[in-house]
Amino acid sequence: MIISKKLSKHKKISHGFFNRKGGKSSGIYKSLNCGPGSKDQKQKIKKNLKIVKDKICKKSKNIFLLHQIHSNKFIFIDKNFKFNQKKIKADAIITDQKKIPIAVLTADCVPILLYDSKKNMIAAIHAGWKGAFKGILNNVINFMKNKGCKTKNIFAAVGPCIGQKSYVVKDDFKKKFLQKDKKNEIFFNYKKDIIFFDLSGYVKSQLEINKIT
């Protein structure tokens, strides 16, 4: 489990970025597979999620997960939220409720955790290039601000994701970002005829635009 030094200073919350180790799954899903949408054995996925949940909050029942769709949509869990078995289609979760562990699942995409130290509001964000491009970070931060959060009180932790050296894209991909903002050129690197994209850098720039560090 990887811990953010920044978020670790805040004792009211628990957090972590988990890798593949320490779980019950085997074969191609070895070992801490937490993806309910995979073809892994459901009981092993449940055991893996419990391992993660217990490290974050033993007193809670289950981790709240989404049906992630690479969008800019989010949900807010308040005291009136009605939990059911059907997963909600979105890519970020925001809550101000205690003892409700929330999580997103990522592979190449960027996991982001936000915490407002005054309002005690947290968010877990799944930011692939599509969600980031569509403004999921802006949507989440603006919602938190509308709920009374202030950017000076919001702390962010960006988790492990695909590195630029491994993220090969095509020219039409690059054009999409440059049409949105020519300054996005800095997130592309070139080696001969190959284009590489810095997803983590792009996500961090969106946090900086919103004055979140």
Tab-separated table of C-alpha atoms in Angstrom:
chain	number	residue	atom	x	y	z
A	1	MET	CA	0.000	0.000	0.000
A	2	ILE	CA	1.312	3.427	-0.971
A	3	ILE	CA	0.610	6.349	1.348
A	4	SER	CA	0.633	10.058	0.536
A	5	LYS	CA	2.808	12.042	2.946
A	6	LYS	CA	0.541	15.016	2.388
A	7	LEU	CA	-2.667	13.210	3.319
A	8	SER	CA	-1.003	11.291	6.151
A	9	LYS	CA	-0.716	14.555	8.076
A	10	HIS	CA	-4.501	14.616	8.407
A	11	LYS	CA	-5.484	12.173	11.130
A	12	LYS	CA	-9.239	12.320	10.531
A	13	ILE	CA	-8.949	10.272	7.333
A	14	SER	CA	-7.379	7.007	6.218
A	15	HIS	CA	-6.228	6.392	2.673
A	16	GLY	CA	-4.014	4.295	0.462
A	17	PHE	CA	-3.107	3.359	-3.099
A	18	PHE	CA	-3.026	-0.430	-3.447
A	19	ASN	CA	-1.095	-2.541	-5.928
A	20	ARG	CA	-1.530	-6.149	-7.073
A	21	LYS	CA	0.056	-7.724	-3.987
A	22	GLY	CA	-1.465	-9.144	-0.827
A	23	GLY	CA	-4.695	-10.650	-2.123
A	24	LYS	CA	-6.413	-14.010	-2.604
A	25	SER	CA	-6.771	-14.231	-6.381
A	26	SER	CA	-4.633	-16.466	-8.571
A	27	GLY	CA	-3.662	-16.908	-12.198
A	28	ILE	CA	-3.924	-13.811	-14.388
A	29	TYR	CA	-5.725	-11.999	-11.540
A	30	LYS	CA	-2.996	-12.602	-8.967
A	31	SER	CA	-3.357	-11.393	-6.349
A	32	LEU	CA	-5.248	-8.334	-4.994
A	33	ASN	CA	-7.814	-8.123	-7.790
A	34	CYS	CA	-10.653	-5.818	-6.704
A	35	GLY	CA	-12.467	-5.573	-10.032
A	36	PRO	CA	-16.030	-6.926	-9.819
A	37	GLY	CA	-16.262	-6.583	-13.596
A	38	SER	CA	-13.448	-9.078	-14.174
A	39	LYS	CA	-13.900	-12.822	-14.738
A	40	ASP	CA	-12.181	-13.616	-11.445
A	41	GLN	CA	-14.026	-15.690	-8.823
A	42	LYS	CA	-16.532	-13.423	-7.073
A	43	GLN	CA	-15.711	-14.771	-3.608
A	44	LYS	CA	-12.043	-13.973	-4.089
A	45	ILE	CA	-12.885	-10.443	-5.223
A	46	LYS	CA	-15.014	-9.986	-2.092
A	47	LYS	CA	-12.135	-11.218	0.084
A	48	ASN	CA	-9.733	-8.845	-1.673
A	49	LEU	CA	-12.080	-5.892	-1.167
A	50	LYS	CA	-12.369	-6.796	2.509
A	51	ILE	CA	-8.576	-6.793	2.820
A	52	VAL	CA	-8.494	-3.278	1.370
A	53	LYS	CA	-11.480	-2.124	3.438
A	54	ASP	CA	-9.973	-3.384	6.703
A	55	LYS	CA	-6.784	-1.429	6.089
A	56	ILE	CA	-8.814	1.736	5.583
A	57	CYS	CA	-11.766	1.362	7.957
A	58	LYS	CA	-12.425	-1.887	9.839
A	59	LYS	CA	-15.649	-0.600	11.398
A	60	SER	CA	-17.393	-0.060	8.060
A	61	LYS	CA	-19.314	-2.684	6.067
A	62	ASN	CA	-18.201	-2.416	2.449
A	63	ILE	CA	-16.165	-0.227	0.142
A	64	PHE	CA	-18.363	1.860	-2.143
A	65	LEU	CA	-17.434	1.354	-5.806
A	66	LEU	CA	-18.741	2.680	-9.094
A	67	HIS	CA	-19.382	1.324	-12.558
A	68	GLN	CA	-16.658	3.450	-14.147
A	69	ILE	CA	-17.327	4.701	-17.681
A	70	HIS	CA	-14.504	7.199	-18.436
A	71	SER	CA	-16.829	10.175	-17.985
A	72	ASN	CA	-16.903	13.513	-16.157
A	73	LYS	CA	-19.768	12.338	-13.939
A	74	PHE	CA	-19.623	12.054	-10.157
A	75	ILE	CA	-21.933	11.193	-7.276
A	76	PHE	CA	-22.297	12.710	-3.823
A	77	ILE	CA	-22.970	10.507	-0.805
A	78	ASP	CA	-24.727	12.491	1.904
A	79	LYS	CA	-26.725	11.382	4.942
A	80	ASN	CA	-29.805	10.793	2.767
A	81	PHE	CA	-28.050	8.675	0.159
A	82	LYS	CA	-29.816	5.370	-0.531
A	83	PHE	CA	-27.450	2.465	-1.049
A	84	ASN	CA	-28.481	-0.425	-3.281
A	85	GLN	CA	-26.902	-3.317	-5.152
A	86	LYS	CA	-26.873	-1.598	-8.528
A	87	LYS	CA	-23.617	0.231	-9.230
A	88	ILE	CA	-23.895	3.832	-10.343
A	89	LYS	CA	-22.273	4.817	-13.640
A	90	ALA	CA	-19.786	7.586	-12.844
A	91	ASP	CA	-16.060	8.157	-12.314
A	92	ALA	CA	-15.808	10.023	-9.024
A	93	ILE	CA	-17.279	9.783	-5.548
A	94	ILE	CA	-17.617	12.644	-3.090
A	95	THR	CA	-18.790	12.313	0.513
A	96	ASP	CA	-18.837	14.100	3.863
A	97	GLN	CA	-20.046	11.046	5.763
A	98	LYS	CA	-17.924	9.152	8.308
A	99	LYS	CA	-16.967	5.479	8.079
A	100	ILE	CA	-17.949	5.118	4.418
A	101	PRO	CA	-14.829	3.996	2.548
A	102	ILE	CA	-14.906	5.022	-1.107
A	103	ALA	CA	-12.629	3.866	-3.906
A	104	VAL	CA	-11.957	3.894	-7.615
A	105	LEU	CA	-10.253	1.183	-9.641
A	106	THR	CA	-7.407	2.068	-11.998
A	107	ALA	CA	-4.788	0.394	-14.147
A	108	ASP	CA	-3.292	2.920	-16.591
A	109	CYS	CA	-5.616	5.742	-15.512
A	110	VAL	CA	-4.901	8.221	-12.731
A	111	PRO	CA	-6.391	7.781	-9.253
A	112	ILE	CA	-6.822	11.077	-7.381
A	113	LEU	CA	-7.818	11.617	-3.762
A	114	LEU	CA	-9.053	15.002	-2.506
A	115	TYR	CA	-9.608	16.078	1.092
A	116	ASP	CA	-10.986	19.318	2.498
A	117	SER	CA	-9.553	19.637	5.998
A	118	LYS	CA	-12.191	22.114	7.199
A	119	LYS	CA	-15.369	20.624	5.751
A	120	ASN	CA	-14.074	17.050	6.179
A	121	MET	CA	-15.180	16.229	2.653
A	122	ILE	CA	-13.335	13.654	0.554
A	123	ALA	CA	-13.363	12.596	-3.090
A	124	ALA	CA	-11.967	9.651	-5.030
A	125	ILE	CA	-11.550	10.267	-8.764
A	126	HIS	CA	-10.845	7.923	-11.685
A	127	ALA	CA	-9.200	10.072	-14.363
A	128	GLY	CA	-8.425	8.414	-17.639
A	129	TRP	CA	-7.647	10.678	-20.570
A	130	LYS	CA	-11.317	10.865	-21.558
A	131	GLY	CA	-12.529	11.864	-18.104
A	132	ALA	CA	-9.681	14.312	-17.609
A	133	PHE	CA	-10.274	15.819	-21.054
A	134	LYS	CA	-14.003	16.172	-20.330
A	135	GLY	CA	-13.267	18.006	-17.081
A	136	ILE	CA	-14.005	15.544	-14.301
A	137	LEU	CA	-11.540	17.289	-11.983
A	138	ASN	CA	-13.189	20.670	-12.561
A	139	ASN	CA	-16.626	19.178	-11.944
A	140	VAL	CA	-15.629	17.570	-8.659
A	141	ILE	CA	-13.751	20.608	-7.360
A	142	ASN	CA	-16.528	23.013	-8.350
A	143	PHE	CA	-19.084	20.829	-6.562
A	144	MET	CA	-16.958	20.783	-3.425
A	145	LYS	CA	-16.616	24.551	-3.584
A	146	ASN	CA	-20.388	24.888	-3.979
A	147	LYS	CA	-20.686	22.847	-0.782
A	148	GLY	CA	-18.554	25.369	1.070
A	149	CYS	CA	-15.057	23.992	0.512
A	150	LYS	CA	-12.228	26.406	-0.235
A	151	THR	CA	-9.328	25.562	-2.509
A	152	LYS	CA	-6.808	26.594	0.152
A	153	ASN	CA	-8.187	23.819	2.371
A	154	ILE	CA	-8.290	21.081	-0.306
A	155	PHE	CA	-5.345	18.698	-0.469
A	156	ALA	CA	-4.740	16.312	-3.370
A	157	ALA	CA	-2.845	13.063	-3.777
A	158	VAL	CA	-2.210	11.688	-7.261
A	159	GLY	CA	-1.615	7.943	-7.334
A	160	PRO	CA	0.409	5.644	-9.622
A	161	CYS	CA	-0.568	5.510	-13.287
A	162	ILE	CA	0.877	4.830	-16.727
A	163	GLY	CA	4.154	6.616	-17.416
A	164	GLN	CA	4.710	8.841	-20.421
A	165	LYS	CA	7.301	6.446	-21.874
A	166	SER	CA	4.602	3.756	-22.066
A	167	TYR	CA	1.741	5.892	-23.364
A	168	VAL	CA	1.894	5.904	-27.153
A	169	VAL	CA	-0.834	7.921	-28.894
A	170	LYS	CA	-1.797	8.830	-32.441
A	171	ASP	CA	-1.768	12.203	-34.142
A	172	ASP	CA	-5.548	12.649	-33.929
A	173	PHE	CA	-5.300	12.190	-30.152
A	174	LYS	CA	-2.724	14.965	-29.943
A	175	LYS	CA	-4.801	17.272	-32.157
A	176	LYS	CA	-7.801	16.850	-29.854
A	177	PHE	CA	-5.812	18.211	-26.907
A	178	LEU	CA	-4.155	20.996	-28.881
A	179	GLN	CA	-7.511	22.167	-30.236
A	180	LYS	CA	-8.702	22.474	-26.655
A	181	ASP	CA	-5.601	24.392	-25.558
A	182	LYS	CA	-2.344	24.890	-27.464
A	183	LYS	CA	-0.501	24.890	-24.133
A	184	ASN	CA	-1.205	21.151	-23.922
A	185	GLU	CA	1.722	20.662	-26.300
A	186	ILE	CA	3.977	20.313	-23.233
A	187	PHE	CA	2.336	16.974	-22.371
A	188	PHE	CA	3.527	15.346	-25.593
A	189	ASN	CA	6.967	13.971	-26.292
A	190	TYR	CA	8.292	12.672	-29.601
A	191	LYS	CA	10.739	9.962	-30.607
A	192	LYS	CA	11.071	9.659	-34.363
A	193	ASP	CA	7.478	9.132	-35.558
A	194	ILE	CA	6.141	8.019	-32.159
A	195	ILE	CA	4.081	10.339	-29.937
A	196	PHE	CA	4.033	9.863	-26.158
A	197	PHE	CA	1.467	11.440	-23.814
A	198	ASP	CA	2.017	12.496	-20.195
A	199	LEU	CA	-1.376	11.731	-18.608
A	200	SER	CA	-0.154	12.329	-15.059
A	201	GLY	CA	1.263	15.722	-16.038
A	202	TYR	CA	-2.002	16.715	-17.689
A	203	VAL	CA	-4.026	15.734	-14.621
A	204	LYS	CA	-1.686	17.612	-12.296
A	205	SER	CA	-2.007	20.698	-14.505
A	206	GLN	CA	-5.784	20.594	-14.042
A	207	LEU	CA	-5.292	20.544	-10.285
A	208	GLU	CA	-2.921	23.505	-10.547
A	209	ILE	CA	-5.440	25.435	-12.648
A	210	ASN	CA	-7.936	24.932	-9.835
A	211	LYS	CA	-5.257	26.033	-7.332
A	212	ILE	CA	-5.147	22.594	-5.722
A	213	THR	CA	-1.694	21.324	-4.739
